[in-house]
Tab-separated table of C-alpha atoms and ligand atoms in Angstrom:
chain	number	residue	atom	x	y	z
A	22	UNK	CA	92.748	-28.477	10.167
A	23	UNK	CA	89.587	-27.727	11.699
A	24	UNK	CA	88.881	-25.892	15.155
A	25	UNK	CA	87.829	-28.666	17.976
A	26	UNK	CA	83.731	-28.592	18.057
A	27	UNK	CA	83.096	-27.978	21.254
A	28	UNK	CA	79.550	-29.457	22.745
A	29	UNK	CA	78.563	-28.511	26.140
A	30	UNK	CA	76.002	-30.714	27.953
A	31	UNK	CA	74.036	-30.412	30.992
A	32	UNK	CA	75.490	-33.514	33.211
A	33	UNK	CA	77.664	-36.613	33.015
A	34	UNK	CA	74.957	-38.577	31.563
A	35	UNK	CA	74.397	-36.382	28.580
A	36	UNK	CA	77.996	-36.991	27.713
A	37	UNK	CA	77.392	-40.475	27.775
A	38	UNK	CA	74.611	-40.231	24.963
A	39	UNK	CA	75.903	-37.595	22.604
A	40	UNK	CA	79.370	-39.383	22.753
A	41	UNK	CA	77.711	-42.871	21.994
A	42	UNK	CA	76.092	-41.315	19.087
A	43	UNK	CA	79.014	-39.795	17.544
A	44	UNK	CA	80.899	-43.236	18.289
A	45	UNK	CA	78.266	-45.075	17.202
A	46	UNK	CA	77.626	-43.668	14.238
A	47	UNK	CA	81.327	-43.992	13.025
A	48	UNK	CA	81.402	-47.312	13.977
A	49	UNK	CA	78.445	-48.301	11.657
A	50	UNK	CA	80.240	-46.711	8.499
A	51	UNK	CA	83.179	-47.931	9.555
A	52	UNK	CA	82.859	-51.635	10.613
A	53	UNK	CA	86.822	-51.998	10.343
A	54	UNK	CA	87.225	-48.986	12.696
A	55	UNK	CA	90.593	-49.108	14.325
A	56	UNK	CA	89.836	-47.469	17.734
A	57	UNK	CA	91.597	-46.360	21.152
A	58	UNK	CA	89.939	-45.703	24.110
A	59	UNK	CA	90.798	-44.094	27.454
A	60	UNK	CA	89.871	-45.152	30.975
A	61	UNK	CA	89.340	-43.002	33.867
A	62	UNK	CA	86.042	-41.870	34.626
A	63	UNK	CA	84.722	-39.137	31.989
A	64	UNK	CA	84.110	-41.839	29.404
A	65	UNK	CA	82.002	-44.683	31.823
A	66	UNK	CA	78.566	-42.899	30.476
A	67	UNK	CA	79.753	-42.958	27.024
A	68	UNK	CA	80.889	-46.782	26.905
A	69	UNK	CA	77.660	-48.085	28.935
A	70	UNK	CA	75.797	-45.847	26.258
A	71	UNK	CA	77.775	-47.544	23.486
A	72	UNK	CA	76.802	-51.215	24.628
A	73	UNK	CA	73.439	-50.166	24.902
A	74	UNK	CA	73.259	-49.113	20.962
A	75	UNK	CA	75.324	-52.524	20.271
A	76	UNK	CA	72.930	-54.205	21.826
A	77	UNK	CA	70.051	-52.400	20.147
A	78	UNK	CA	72.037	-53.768	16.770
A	79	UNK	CA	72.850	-50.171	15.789
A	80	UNK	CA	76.845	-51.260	14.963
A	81	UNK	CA	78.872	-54.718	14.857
A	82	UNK	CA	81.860	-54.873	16.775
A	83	UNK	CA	83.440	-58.224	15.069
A	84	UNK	CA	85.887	-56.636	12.307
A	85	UNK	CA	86.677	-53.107	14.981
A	86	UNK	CA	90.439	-53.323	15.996
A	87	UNK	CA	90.970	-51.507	19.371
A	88	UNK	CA	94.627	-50.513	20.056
A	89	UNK	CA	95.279	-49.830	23.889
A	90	UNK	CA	95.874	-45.925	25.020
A	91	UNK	CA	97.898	-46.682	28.244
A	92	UNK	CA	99.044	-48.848	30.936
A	93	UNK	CA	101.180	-48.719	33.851
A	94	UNK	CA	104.387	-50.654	33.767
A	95	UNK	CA	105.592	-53.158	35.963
A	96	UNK	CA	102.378	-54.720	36.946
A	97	UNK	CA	102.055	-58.575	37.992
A	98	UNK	CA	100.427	-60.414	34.843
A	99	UNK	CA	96.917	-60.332	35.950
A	100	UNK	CA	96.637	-57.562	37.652
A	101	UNK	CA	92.920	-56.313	37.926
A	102	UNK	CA	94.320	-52.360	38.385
A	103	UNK	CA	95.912	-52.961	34.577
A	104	UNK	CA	94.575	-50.582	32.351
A	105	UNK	CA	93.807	-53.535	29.925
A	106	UNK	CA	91.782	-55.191	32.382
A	107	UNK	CA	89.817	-52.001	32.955
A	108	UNK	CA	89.422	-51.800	29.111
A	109	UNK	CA	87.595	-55.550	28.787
A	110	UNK	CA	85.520	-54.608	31.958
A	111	UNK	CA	84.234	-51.398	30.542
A	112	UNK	CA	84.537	-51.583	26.930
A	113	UNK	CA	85.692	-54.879	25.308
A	114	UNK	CA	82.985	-57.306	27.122
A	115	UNK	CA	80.159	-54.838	26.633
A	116	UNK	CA	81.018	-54.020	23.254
A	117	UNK	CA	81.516	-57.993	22.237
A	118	UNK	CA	85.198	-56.828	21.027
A	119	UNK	CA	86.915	-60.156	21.179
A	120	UNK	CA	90.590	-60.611	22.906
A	121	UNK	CA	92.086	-61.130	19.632
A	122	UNK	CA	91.201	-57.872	18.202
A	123	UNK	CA	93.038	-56.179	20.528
A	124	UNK	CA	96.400	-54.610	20.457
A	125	UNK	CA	97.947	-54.199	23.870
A	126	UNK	CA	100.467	-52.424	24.945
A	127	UNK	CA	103.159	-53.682	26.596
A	128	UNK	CA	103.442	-53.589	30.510
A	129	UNK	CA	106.416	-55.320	31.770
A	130	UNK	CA	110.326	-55.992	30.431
A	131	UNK	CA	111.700	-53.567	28.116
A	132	UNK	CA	109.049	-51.768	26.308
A	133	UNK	CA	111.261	-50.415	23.670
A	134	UNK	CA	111.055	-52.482	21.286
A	135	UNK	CA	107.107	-53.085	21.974
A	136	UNK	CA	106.218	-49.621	21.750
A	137	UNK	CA	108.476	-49.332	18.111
A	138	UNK	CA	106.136	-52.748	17.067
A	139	UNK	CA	102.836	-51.175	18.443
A	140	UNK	CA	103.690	-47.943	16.159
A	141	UNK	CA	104.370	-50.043	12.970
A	142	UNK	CA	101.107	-52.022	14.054
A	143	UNK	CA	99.301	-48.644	14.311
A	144	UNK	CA	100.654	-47.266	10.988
A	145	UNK	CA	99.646	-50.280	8.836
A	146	UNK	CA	96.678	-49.192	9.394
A	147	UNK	CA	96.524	-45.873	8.061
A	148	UNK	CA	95.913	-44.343	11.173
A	149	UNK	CA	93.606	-44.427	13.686
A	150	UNK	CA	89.415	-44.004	12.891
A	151	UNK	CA	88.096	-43.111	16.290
A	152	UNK	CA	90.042	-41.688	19.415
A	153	UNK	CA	87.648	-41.219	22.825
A	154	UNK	CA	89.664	-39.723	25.272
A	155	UNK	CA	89.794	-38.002	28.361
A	156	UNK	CA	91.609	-35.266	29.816
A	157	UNK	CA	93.910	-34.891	32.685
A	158	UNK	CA	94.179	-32.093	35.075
A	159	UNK	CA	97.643	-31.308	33.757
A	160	UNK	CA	96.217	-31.136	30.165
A	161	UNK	CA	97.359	-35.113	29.366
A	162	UNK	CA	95.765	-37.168	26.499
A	163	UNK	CA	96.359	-41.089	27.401
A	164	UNK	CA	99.749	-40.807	29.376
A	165	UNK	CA	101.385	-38.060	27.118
A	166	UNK	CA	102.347	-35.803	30.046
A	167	UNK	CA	103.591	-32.411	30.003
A	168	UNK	CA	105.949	-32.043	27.974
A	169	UNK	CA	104.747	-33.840	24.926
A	170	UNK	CA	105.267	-32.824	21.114
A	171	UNK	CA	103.069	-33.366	18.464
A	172	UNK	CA	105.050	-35.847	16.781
A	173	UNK	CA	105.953	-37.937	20.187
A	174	UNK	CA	105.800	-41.820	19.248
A	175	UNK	CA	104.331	-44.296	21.862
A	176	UNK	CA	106.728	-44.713	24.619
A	177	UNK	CA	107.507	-45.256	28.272
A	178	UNK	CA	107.068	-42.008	30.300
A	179	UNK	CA	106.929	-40.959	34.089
A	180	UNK	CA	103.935	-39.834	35.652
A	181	UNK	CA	104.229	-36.386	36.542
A	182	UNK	CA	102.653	-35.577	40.420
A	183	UNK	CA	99.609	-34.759	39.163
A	184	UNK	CA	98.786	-37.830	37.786
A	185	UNK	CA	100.054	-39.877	40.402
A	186	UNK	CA	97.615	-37.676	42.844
A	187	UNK	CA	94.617	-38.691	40.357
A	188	UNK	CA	94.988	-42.359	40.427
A	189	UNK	CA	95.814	-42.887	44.009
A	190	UNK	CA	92.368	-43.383	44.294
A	191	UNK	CA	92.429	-46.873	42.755
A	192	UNK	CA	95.653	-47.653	44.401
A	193	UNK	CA	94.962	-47.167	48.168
A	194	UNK	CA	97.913	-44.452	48.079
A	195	UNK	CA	100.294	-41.972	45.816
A	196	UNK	CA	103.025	-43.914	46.774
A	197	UNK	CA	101.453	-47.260	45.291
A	198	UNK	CA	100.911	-45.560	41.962
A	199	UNK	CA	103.237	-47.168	39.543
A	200	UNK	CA	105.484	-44.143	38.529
A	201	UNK	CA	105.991	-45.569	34.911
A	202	UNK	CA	104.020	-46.259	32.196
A	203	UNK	CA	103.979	-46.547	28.457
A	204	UNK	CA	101.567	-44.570	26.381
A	205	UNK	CA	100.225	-44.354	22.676
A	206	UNK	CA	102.222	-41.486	21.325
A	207	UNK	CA	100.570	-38.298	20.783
A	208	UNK	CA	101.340	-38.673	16.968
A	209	UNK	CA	98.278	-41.175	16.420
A	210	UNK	CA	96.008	-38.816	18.544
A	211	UNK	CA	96.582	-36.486	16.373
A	212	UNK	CA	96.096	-38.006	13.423
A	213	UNK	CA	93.141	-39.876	13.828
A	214	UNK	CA	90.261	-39.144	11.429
A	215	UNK	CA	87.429	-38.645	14.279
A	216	UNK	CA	88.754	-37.373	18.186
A	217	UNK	CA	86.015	-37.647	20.809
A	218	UNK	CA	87.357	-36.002	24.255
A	219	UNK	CA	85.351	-35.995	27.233
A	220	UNK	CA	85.451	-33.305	29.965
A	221	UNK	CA	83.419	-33.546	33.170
A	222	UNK	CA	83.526	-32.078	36.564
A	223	UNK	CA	84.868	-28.941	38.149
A	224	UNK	CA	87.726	-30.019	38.727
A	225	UNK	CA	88.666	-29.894	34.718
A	226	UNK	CA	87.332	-26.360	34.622
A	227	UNK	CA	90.745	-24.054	34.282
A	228	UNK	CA	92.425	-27.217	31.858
A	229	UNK	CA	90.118	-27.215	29.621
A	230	UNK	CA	89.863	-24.072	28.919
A	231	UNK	CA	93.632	-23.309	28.837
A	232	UNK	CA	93.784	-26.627	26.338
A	233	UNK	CA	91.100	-25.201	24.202
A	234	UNK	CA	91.583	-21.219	24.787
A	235	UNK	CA	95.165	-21.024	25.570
A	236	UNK	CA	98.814	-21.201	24.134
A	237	UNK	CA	98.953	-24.323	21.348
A	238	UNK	CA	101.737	-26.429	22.532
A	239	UNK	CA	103.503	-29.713	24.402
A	240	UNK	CA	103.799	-28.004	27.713
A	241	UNK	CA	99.760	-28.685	28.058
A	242	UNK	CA	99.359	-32.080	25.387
A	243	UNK	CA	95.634	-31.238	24.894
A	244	UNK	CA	96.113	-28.377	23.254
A	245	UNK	CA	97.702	-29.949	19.765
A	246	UNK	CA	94.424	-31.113	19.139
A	247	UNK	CA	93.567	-27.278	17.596
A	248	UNK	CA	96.622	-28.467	15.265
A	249	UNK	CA	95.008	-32.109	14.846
A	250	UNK	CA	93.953	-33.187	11.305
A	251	UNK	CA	90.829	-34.496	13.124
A	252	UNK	CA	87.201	-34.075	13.132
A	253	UNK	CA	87.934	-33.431	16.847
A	254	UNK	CA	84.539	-33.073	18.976
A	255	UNK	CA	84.827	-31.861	22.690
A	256	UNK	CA	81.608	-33.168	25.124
A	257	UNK	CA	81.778	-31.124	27.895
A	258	UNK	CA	79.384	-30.628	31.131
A	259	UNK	CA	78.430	-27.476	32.600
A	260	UNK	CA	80.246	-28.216	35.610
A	261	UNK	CA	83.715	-28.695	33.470
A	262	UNK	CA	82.743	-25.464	31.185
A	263	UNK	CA	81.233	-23.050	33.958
A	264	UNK	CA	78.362	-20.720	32.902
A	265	UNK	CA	80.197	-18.662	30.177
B	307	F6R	C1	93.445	-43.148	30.986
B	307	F6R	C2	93.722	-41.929	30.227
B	307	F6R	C3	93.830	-40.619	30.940
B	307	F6R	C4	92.469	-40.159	31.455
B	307	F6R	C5	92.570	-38.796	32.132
B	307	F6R	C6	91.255	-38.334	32.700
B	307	F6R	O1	93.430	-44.257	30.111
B	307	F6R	O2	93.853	-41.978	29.040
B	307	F6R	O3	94.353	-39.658	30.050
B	307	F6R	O4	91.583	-40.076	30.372
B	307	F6R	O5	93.516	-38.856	33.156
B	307	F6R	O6	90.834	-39.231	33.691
B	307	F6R	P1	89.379	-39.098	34.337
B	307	F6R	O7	88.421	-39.300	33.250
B	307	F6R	O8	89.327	-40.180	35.366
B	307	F6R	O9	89.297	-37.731	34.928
């Protein structure tokens, strides 16, 4: 156990390039990188970053397997608000990471079963190479709200208020927010060999320093990553860290 590095940055777009380095890099030792990757909009720079270095023939995608963070439940097959849409917009299609080296979470029926299969599929793999994440105003990591222990498996959860405030944006209202959702359980996270998390804006100012400063523990999710096995790096702007 190693403390988080923590890299502060001037803007959004310097996140993008010192993330797509570190992800980069890992990718090229690692071709058979099994990855997860958040949405949301702290990691946008890093993954247009990315494709730009896969273009430039830095890293090859073909033998990467990408295992889904998150996704609402409930959703119409097809839906473009799915969080596994969003991934092949942003990530998949500009990273060349074909369909079939994907594993999805599941996002309608009952999950339970799913979620048990995506854990097995998870831990045949060792665990994870690279996690990029993001960070949630309530201190989440993928969907793992507040409460969430160390050794929580992926599951379906409710989205606390917070949450549900965040992404009303891409759903016209908090009351069209789907209130359920499944999410890769925190036990992965924290476990994988290389953690990227990405903090921008103001508005993550007091979480991430109570994550990385504060009490270790479930009640704020992003904290457990001072307890993580992990080379955990932490990309953060000025406006997210404040001048201290
Ligand atoms: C979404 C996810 C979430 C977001 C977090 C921060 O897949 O994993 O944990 O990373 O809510 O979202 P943004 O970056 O939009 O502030």
């Amino acid at each position: 156990m190693t403390a988080p590095r923590i890299v502060i940055v001037e803007d959004a777009d310097d996140i993008g390039h010192v993330g797509a380095d570190l992800v980069a890099d890992a990718i090229a030792r690692s071709p058979a990188a099994s990855i997860t990757a958040a949405t949301g909009e702290s990691p946008m720079g890093l993954y247009s970053a990315l494709a730009g270095r896969h273009r430039a023939g830095m890293f090859e995608t073909n033998a990467v397997t990408v295992f889904q963070l998150d996704e609402y439940l409930g959703l119409t097959p097809g839906d473009r608000r799915s969080l596994l849409g969003w991934m092949r917009r942003s990530f998949l299609q500009p990273l060349g990471v074909s369909c079939d080296r994907v594993v999805p979470l599941p996002s309608d029926g009952d999950p339970r079963e799913a979620c048990a299969a995506f854990d097995r599929a998870v831990e045949a793999r060792g665990s994870l190479d690279i996690a990029i994440l993001g960070l949630g105003r309530n201190g989440h990591l993928g969907f793992n709200e507040p409460p969430s222990a160390a050794e929580s498996p992926t599951r379906v959860v409710e989205l606390s208020a917070v949450t549900l405030e965040d992404n009303a944006r891409y759903w016209g209202s908090v009351a069209d927010v789907p209130t359920r959702a499944v999410t890769m359980g925190m036990r992965h996270l924290l476990r994988a060999r290389q953690v990227v998390l990405v903090v921008s804006g103001e508005v993550k100012r007091a979480i991430v320093h109570r994550a990385l400063e504060g009490p270790v523990g479930p009640e704020v999710p992003a904290s457990l990553l001072r307890t993580a096995e992990a080379e955990v790096t932490v990309i953060v702007d000025r406006a997210a860290w404040g001048e201290g």
